[in-house]
Short mmCIF file of C-alpha atoms in Angstrom, two decimals:
data_model
loop_
_atom_site.label_atom_id
_atom_site.label_comp_id
_atom_site.label_asym_id
_atom_site.label_seq_id
_atom_site.Cartn_x
_atom_site.Cartn_y
_atom_site.Cartn_z
CA UNK A 1 21.99 15.47 -10.56
CA UNK A 2 18.63 16.64 -11.84
CA UNK A 3 16.00 17.64 -9.28
CA UNK A 4 13.56 14.91 -10.36
CA UNK A 5 16.20 12.20 -10.08
CA UNK A 6 17.08 13.47 -6.64
CA UNK A 7 13.38 13.37 -5.74
CA UNK A 8 13.06 9.78 -6.99
CA UNK A 9 16.12 8.71 -5.02
CA UNK A 10 14.77 10.51 -1.97
CA UNK A 11 11.40 8.71 -2.20
CA UNK A 12 13.09 5.34 -2.63
CA UNK A 13 15.51 6.11 0.20
CA UNK A 14 12.68 7.08 2.54
CA UNK A 15 10.66 3.97 1.66
CA UNK A 16 13.74 1.78 2.05
CA UNK A 17 14.73 3.35 5.34
CA UNK A 18 11.22 2.90 6.74
CA UNK A 19 11.25 -0.76 5.67
CA UNK A 20 14.75 -1.37 7.05
CA UNK A 21 13.83 0.36 10.29
CA UNK A 22 10.78 -1.88 10.59
CA UNK A 23 12.83 -4.97 9.81
CA UNK A 24 15.58 -4.04 12.25
CA UNK A 25 13.00 -3.34 14.92
CA UNK A 26 11.12 -6.55 14.23
CA UNK A 27 14.21 -8.74 14.07
CA UNK A 28 16.25 -7.12 16.81
CA UNK A 29 17.47 -9.86 19.13
CA UNK A 30 15.38 -9.91 22.32
CA UNK A 31 16.92 -9.96 25.76
CA UNK A 32 16.75 -13.57 27.04
CA UNK A 33 16.48 -12.23 30.59
CA UNK A 34 13.06 -10.82 29.67
CA UNK A 35 11.64 -14.29 29.01
CA UNK A 36 9.53 -16.13 31.52
CA UNK A 37 11.79 -18.83 33.02
CA UNK A 38 8.92 -21.32 32.81
CA UNK A 39 8.43 -20.46 29.16
CA UNK A 40 11.96 -20.76 27.77
CA UNK A 41 11.50 -24.15 26.16
CA UNK A 42 7.73 -24.54 25.95
CA UNK A 43 6.43 -25.25 22.46
CA UNK A 44 2.77 -25.94 21.60
CA UNK A 45 2.51 -29.51 20.33
CA UNK A 46 0.70 -28.30 17.18
CA UNK A 47 3.64 -26.15 16.14
CA UNK A 48 7.37 -26.18 15.48
CA UNK A 49 9.87 -24.16 17.51
CA UNK A 50 13.28 -24.07 15.80
CA UNK A 51 16.08 -24.30 18.39
CA UNK A 52 18.16 -21.85 16.35
CA UNK A 53 15.35 -19.28 16.26
CA UNK A 54 13.67 -19.46 19.69
CA UNK A 55 11.54 -16.35 19.18
CA UNK A 56 9.66 -17.83 16.20
CA UNK A 57 6.67 -20.17 16.27
CA UNK A 58 5.71 -22.03 13.08
CA UNK A 59 2.12 -23.34 13.01
CA UNK A 60 1.31 -22.99 9.31
CA UNK A 61 -0.28 -25.67 7.08
CA UNK A 62 -1.37 -27.86 9.98
CA UNK A 63 -5.16 -27.90 9.65
CA UNK A 64 -5.57 -25.97 12.91
CA UNK A 65 -9.04 -24.78 13.87
CA UNK A 66 -7.86 -22.82 16.92
CA UNK A 67 -4.88 -20.69 17.86
CA UNK A 68 -2.76 -22.41 20.52
CA UNK A 69 -1.58 -20.60 23.63
CA UNK A 70 1.39 -18.52 22.48
CA UNK A 71 4.51 -18.59 24.70
CA UNK A 72 5.69 -15.24 26.05
CA UNK A 73 9.09 -15.42 24.32
CA UNK A 74 7.58 -15.43 20.80
CA UNK A 75 8.13 -12.46 18.48
CA UNK A 76 7.17 -14.03 15.13
CA UNK A 77 4.04 -16.14 14.76
CA UNK A 78 3.17 -18.04 11.57
CA UNK A 79 -0.39 -19.41 11.42
CA UNK A 80 -1.17 -19.11 7.71
CA UNK A 81 -3.10 -21.66 5.66
CA UNK A 82 -5.15 -23.25 8.44
CA UNK A 83 -8.86 -23.45 9.29
CA UNK A 84 -8.85 -20.90 12.11
CA UNK A 85 -12.12 -18.99 12.58
CA UNK A 86 -11.48 -17.05 15.81
CA UNK A 87 -8.85 -14.90 17.50
CA UNK A 88 -9.43 -15.32 21.26
CA UNK A 89 -7.85 -13.00 23.81
CA UNK A 90 -6.59 -15.88 25.95
CA UNK A 91 -4.34 -17.23 23.17
CA UNK A 92 -2.25 -14.06 23.35
CA UNK A 93 -2.50 -13.35 27.08
CA UNK A 94 1.22 -13.98 27.65
CA UNK A 95 2.46 -13.03 24.17
CA UNK A 96 3.43 -9.46 25.03
CA UNK A 97 6.55 -9.52 22.82
CA UNK A 98 4.83 -10.28 19.50
CA UNK A 99 6.02 -8.20 16.54
CA UNK A 100 4.73 -10.26 13.61
CA UNK A 101 1.54 -12.30 13.13
CA UNK A 102 0.72 -14.09 9.88
CA UNK A 103 -2.88 -15.35 9.78
CA UNK A 104 -3.29 -15.36 5.99
CA UNK A 105 -5.52 -17.98 4.38
CA UNK A 106 -7.76 -18.88 7.28
CA UNK A 107 -11.51 -18.48 7.91
CA UNK A 108 -11.48 -15.58 10.36
CA UNK A 109 -14.57 -13.37 10.58
CA UNK A 110 -15.05 -10.11 12.46
CA UNK A 111 -17.34 -11.88 14.88
CA UNK A 112 -14.55 -14.33 15.60
CA UNK A 113 -12.11 -11.64 16.78
CA UNK A 114 -12.54 -11.15 20.50
CA UNK A 115 -12.44 -7.49 21.49
CA UNK A 116 -9.03 -6.67 22.90
CA UNK A 117 -7.37 -9.76 21.48
CA UNK A 118 -5.25 -7.69 19.08
CA UNK A 119 -5.16 -4.31 20.82
CA UNK A 120 -3.43 -5.88 23.84
CA UNK A 121 -0.37 -6.64 21.71
CA UNK A 122 1.45 -3.38 22.45
CA UNK A 123 4.58 -4.18 20.40
CA UNK A 124 2.94 -5.63 17.28
CA UNK A 125 4.33 -4.16 14.05
CA UNK A 126 3.07 -6.43 11.24
CA UNK A 127 -0.39 -8.00 11.00
CA UNK A 128 -1.28 -10.21 8.02
CA UNK A 129 -4.96 -11.18 7.63
CA UNK A 130 -5.17 -11.72 3.88
CA UNK A 131 -7.53 -14.29 2.36
CA UNK A 132 -9.96 -14.53 5.26
CA UNK A 133 -13.69 -13.80 5.72
CA UNK A 134 -13.53 -10.28 7.16
CA UNK A 135 -16.39 -7.94 6.24
CA UNK A 136 -14.94 -4.84 7.89
CA UNK A 137 -11.56 -3.58 8.99
CA UNK A 138 -10.96 -5.10 12.44
CA UNK A 139 -10.85 -2.77 15.43
CA UNK A 140 -9.40 -1.97 17.91
CA UNK A 141 -5.84 -2.51 16.76
CA UNK A 142 -2.59 -1.78 18.63
CA UNK A 143 -1.18 1.72 18.30
CA UNK A 144 2.25 0.23 17.52
CA UNK A 145 1.10 -1.32 14.21
CA UNK A 146 3.10 -0.34 11.12
CA UNK A 147 1.72 -2.63 8.42
CA UNK A 148 -1.85 -3.94 8.05
CA UNK A 149 -2.49 -6.37 5.19
CA UNK A 150 -6.18 -7.20 4.50
CA UNK A 151 -6.15 -8.16 0.82
CA UNK A 152 -8.70 -10.60 -0.56
CA UNK A 153 -11.31 -10.46 2.16
CA UNK A 154 -14.93 -9.24 1.94
CA UNK A 155 -14.35 -5.84 3.51
CA UNK A 156 -17.12 -3.38 2.68
CA UNK A 157 -17.12 -1.32 5.88
CA UNK A 158 -14.59 0.78 7.78
CA UNK A 159 -16.12 1.63 11.17
CA UNK A 160 -15.71 5.21 12.31
CA UNK A 161 -12.54 5.74 14.31
CA UNK A 162 -10.89 2.52 13.12
CA UNK A 163 -7.66 4.30 12.16
CA UNK A 164 -7.80 7.16 14.68
CA UNK A 165 -5.00 5.80 16.88
CA UNK A 166 -2.83 4.16 14.23
CA UNK A 167 -0.36 7.00 13.83
CA UNK A 168 2.53 4.56 13.24
CA UNK A 169 0.90 2.76 10.31
CA UNK A 170 2.96 3.16 7.12
CA UNK A 171 1.26 0.57 4.86
CA UNK A 172 -2.44 -0.27 4.50
CA UNK A 173 -3.43 -2.94 1.97
CA UNK A 174 -7.16 -3.25 1.22
CA UNK A 175 -6.93 -4.54 -2.32
CA UNK A 176 -9.41 -7.08 -3.71
CA UNK A 177 -12.24 -6.43 -1.26
CA UNK A 178 -15.81 -5.10 -1.63
CA UNK A 179 -15.34 -1.41 -0.90
CA UNK A 180 -17.88 1.03 -2.31
CA UNK A 181 -17.76 4.82 -2.11
CA UNK A 182 -20.08 4.82 0.91
CA UNK A 183 -17.43 2.99 2.95
CA UNK A 184 -15.58 6.30 3.42
CA UNK A 185 -16.35 9.32 5.55
CA UNK A 186 -14.38 12.55 5.47
CA UNK A 187 -12.49 11.48 8.60
CA UNK A 188 -12.02 7.79 7.73
CA UNK A 189 -8.25 8.12 7.37
CA UNK A 190 -7.81 10.64 10.16
CA UNK A 191 -5.02 9.57 12.46
CA UNK A 192 -2.86 7.89 9.80
CA UNK A 193 -0.19 10.56 10.06
CA UNK A 194 2.66 8.42 8.73
CA UNK A 195 0.89 6.35 6.07
CA UNK A 196 3.06 6.07 2.97
CA UNK A 197 1.42 3.32 0.90
CA UNK A 198 -2.33 2.83 0.40
CA UNK A 199 -3.57 0.00 -1.83
CA UNK A 200 -7.28 -0.15 -2.68
CA UNK A 201 -7.01 -1.86 -6.07
CA UNK A 202 -9.70 -4.31 -7.17
CA UNK A 203 -12.65 -2.86 -5.31
CA UNK A 204 -15.85 -1.18 -6.57
CA UNK A 205 -15.02 2.50 -6.20
CA UNK A 206 -16.50 5.04 -8.61
CA UNK A 207 -14.85 8.05 -6.97
CA UNK A 208 -11.45 8.85 -5.55
CA UNK A 209 -11.34 8.19 -1.77
CA UNK A 210 -11.71 11.41 0.26
CA UNK A 211 -9.17 13.18 2.48
CA UNK A 212 -6.22 10.84 2.19
CA UNK A 213 -3.32 11.14 4.66
CA UNK A 214 -0.94 13.96 3.73
CA UNK A 215 2.15 11.74 3.74
CA UNK A 216 0.81 9.26 1.17
CA UNK A 217 3.51 8.53 -1.42
CA UNK A 218 2.10 5.45 -3.15
CA UNK A 219 -1.58 5.25 -4.09
CA UNK A 220 -2.86 2.18 -5.93
CA UNK A 221 -6.44 2.26 -7.26
CA UNK A 222 -6.26 -0.13 -10.21
CA UNK A 223 -9.29 -2.18 -11.25
CA UNK A 224 -12.06 -0.01 -9.86
CA UNK A 225 -14.75 1.96 -11.72
CA UNK A 226 -13.41 5.45 -11.05
CA UNK A 227 -14.84 7.98 -13.50
CA UNK A 228 -13.23 11.22 -12.43
CA UNK A 229 -10.74 13.05 -10.24
CA UNK A 230 -11.88 16.16 -8.34
CA UNK A 231 -10.22 19.51 -8.99
CA UNK A 232 -7.24 20.10 -6.67
CA UNK A 233 -7.50 16.52 -5.39
CA UNK A 234 -3.73 16.14 -5.09
CA UNK A 235 -3.33 19.24 -2.92
CA UNK A 236 -4.04 17.16 0.18
CA UNK A 237 -1.45 14.52 -0.76
CA UNK A 238 1.48 16.72 -1.84
CA UNK A 239 4.02 13.88 -1.55
CA UNK A 240 2.34 11.35 -3.83
CA UNK A 241 4.98 9.96 -6.20
CA UNK A 242 3.51 6.71 -7.50
CA UNK A 243 -0.09 6.78 -8.75
CA UNK A 244 -1.79 3.76 -10.33
CA UNK A 245 -5.24 4.10 -11.90
CA UNK A 246 -5.11 1.33 -14.50
CA UNK A 247 -8.36 -0.41 -15.49
CA UNK A 248 -10.82 2.30 -14.49
CA UNK A 249 -13.33 4.46 -16.40
CA UNK A 250 -11.45 7.72 -16.58
CA UNK A 251 -12.38 10.02 -19.48
CA UNK A 252 -11.09 13.42 -20.54
CA UNK A 253 -14.09 15.07 -18.93
CA UNK A 254 -13.30 13.35 -15.64
CA UNK A 255 -9.83 14.87 -15.29
CA UNK A 256 -9.14 18.13 -13.45
CA UNK A 257 -8.24 21.16 -15.58
CA UNK A 258 -4.54 20.76 -14.81
CA UNK A 259 -4.67 17.05 -15.56
CA UNK A 260 -1.74 15.44 -13.77
CA UNK A 261 0.43 18.54 -13.65
CA UNK A 262 1.57 17.62 -10.14
CA UNK A 263 5.26 18.12 -9.37
CA UNK A 264 5.52 15.21 -6.92
CA UNK A 265 4.26 12.49 -9.28
CA UNK A 266 7.11 10.46 -10.78
CA UNK A 267 5.26 7.34 -11.97
CA UNK A 268 1.74 7.64 -13.45
CA UNK A 269 -0.21 4.63 -14.71
CA UNK A 270 -3.47 5.24 -16.61
CA UNK A 271 -3.64 2.11 -18.79
CA UNK A 272 -7.01 0.67 -19.87
CA UNK A 273 -9.16 3.77 -19.41
CA UNK A 274 -11.27 5.87 -21.80
CA UNK A 275 -9.00 8.83 -22.48
CA UNK A 276 -9.08 10.29 -25.98
CA UNK A 277 -6.43 12.95 -25.41
CA UNK A 278 -2.98 13.02 -23.92
CA UNK A 279 -3.43 14.42 -20.37
CA UNK A 280 -1.45 17.39 -19.16
CA UNK A 281 1.61 16.26 -17.19
CA UNK A 282 4.32 17.84 -15.09
CA UNK A 283 7.94 18.17 -16.19
CA UNK A 284 9.05 16.02 -13.23
CA UNK A 285 7.13 12.94 -14.41
CA UNK A 286 9.44 10.06 -15.35
CA UNK A 287 7.20 7.07 -16.21
CA UNK A 288 3.84 7.36 -18.01
CA UNK A 289 1.53 4.46 -18.95
CA UNK A 290 -1.26 5.47 -21.35
CA UNK A 291 -1.67 2.21 -23.25
CA UNK A 292 -5.10 0.84 -24.17
CA UNK A 293 -7.05 4.08 -24.14
CA UNK A 294 -8.75 5.83 -27.09
CA UNK A 295 -6.09 8.41 -27.90
CA UNK A 296 -6.04 9.31 -31.60
CA UNK A 297 -3.24 11.83 -31.88
CA UNK A 298 -0.27 13.28 -30.04
CA UNK A 299 -0.35 17.08 -29.98
CA UNK A 300 3.11 18.10 -28.83
CA UNK A 301 2.14 21.75 -28.31
CA UNK A 302 -0.34 20.57 -25.66
CA UNK A 303 1.51 17.71 -23.99
CA UNK A 304 5.04 19.06 -23.75
CA UNK A 305 5.32 20.38 -20.16
CA UNK A 306 7.03 23.60 -19.20
CA UNK A 307 10.73 23.58 -18.39
CA UNK A 308 11.83 22.66 -14.88
CA UNK A 309 12.80 25.47 -12.61
CA UNK A 310 16.43 25.52 -11.48
CA UNK A 311 16.79 24.73 -7.78
CA UNK A 312 20.06 25.33 -5.96
CA UNK A 313 22.73 23.13 -7.61
CA UNK A 314 20.33 21.26 -9.92
CA UNK A 315 20.76 21.82 -13.66
CA UNK A 316 17.90 21.89 -16.11
CA UNK A 317 17.29 18.99 -18.47
CA UNK A 318 13.75 19.94 -19.39
CA UNK A 319 10.98 17.31 -19.09
CA UNK A 320 12.19 14.24 -17.23
CA UNK A 321 10.03 11.62 -18.95
CA UNK A 322 12.11 8.50 -19.67
CA UNK A 323 9.39 5.85 -20.22
CA UNK A 324 6.24 6.31 -22.32
CA UNK A 325 3.75 3.63 -23.30
CA UNK A 326 1.05 4.42 -25.89
CA UNK A 327 0.27 1.03 -27.46
CA UNK A 328 -3.33 -0.11 -27.74
CA UNK A 329 -4.63 3.35 -28.72
CA UNK A 330 -5.90 4.70 -32.03
CA UNK A 331 -2.78 6.66 -32.90
CA UNK A 332 -1.79 6.53 -36.55
CA UNK A 333 1.73 7.20 -37.85
CA UNK A 334 3.73 9.25 -38.25
CA UNK A 335 4.54 10.14 -34.65
CA UNK A 336 5.55 13.81 -34.42
CA UNK A 337 9.32 14.19 -34.40
CA UNK A 338 8.79 16.95 -31.84
CA UNK A 339 7.92 14.23 -29.32
CA UNK A 340 11.57 13.24 -29.11
CA UNK A 341 12.62 16.87 -29.18
CA UNK A 342 10.44 17.58 -26.16
CA UNK A 343 11.28 14.49 -24.11
CA UNK A 344 15.04 14.38 -24.58
CA UNK A 345 15.52 11.82 -21.79
CA UNK A 346 13.08 9.32 -23.30
CA UNK A 347 14.71 5.87 -23.20
CA UNK A 348 11.74 3.56 -23.78
CA UNK A 349 8.79 4.41 -26.06
CA UNK A 350 6.17 1.75 -26.78
CA UNK A 351 3.54 2.44 -29.43
#
């Protein structure tokens, strides 16, 4: 099997194994002997406690303005689509087993989150706070957290040290907020040693975020106003495999001298930018989206990457590109026949 295909399978396997590990950990059957004997059958009157799933508490779509007292046996808490404005510490005083909290589509503000209310939840893995009124990333958060979802808030600030203790976090979703470049310091992401997916699409960034975690594999920055990428930017994220920069303001002058000649990148999306030339790519790249730019011609002598190096038992196929999209540009026929000769594995070509 070709080295790039092995790399793709490895990335997908790692991502899948992390997800499955999280799911197994979150859904592992708790020991009934660990429950409070006075709490075994208690269910807040505002919520529903399914007899067949005693560790779950369903309080969604009930017009709640406050979080009820959560029983100690609960692992999974569903509070989405209510009118909740605050997260008080007392509501979770006994809920030491919580793994999953869904508070999407409420009216929670940073001022409404009592200090310590979330950090006291030492086993929490998943925290969903999408579609609320947050203006900054909440802090402090429990060290155990693995996924933090904050999409569609009003986040414009990330207080210093917010992520310093979140070494278990693998996914951070900040898409569709109000982030500007000044929201980041050089050490903003320090501490996120295991972060694999970072989503900051639909913000107001003009520059690439600084000093990303080294283990980042998926970086989504669509729908910003990014104009350029610093030289050697990808050196600090040597594992990045999926890079999305659609709907930005990238121009030829804004790209580093090596373009996207980065061996780890397998899927590169640059649709709806201002590129006039085909960027330099690496032979390992498999999917490339360049539609709706200002590209006028395809110069094969420039764009055809160098041949892959043989590694151990891998055999050389040459450039691994299998999907190429060029529609919405200013390219006029005929397309050079050398394009197919270069990218022998090309299966889908849209122009």
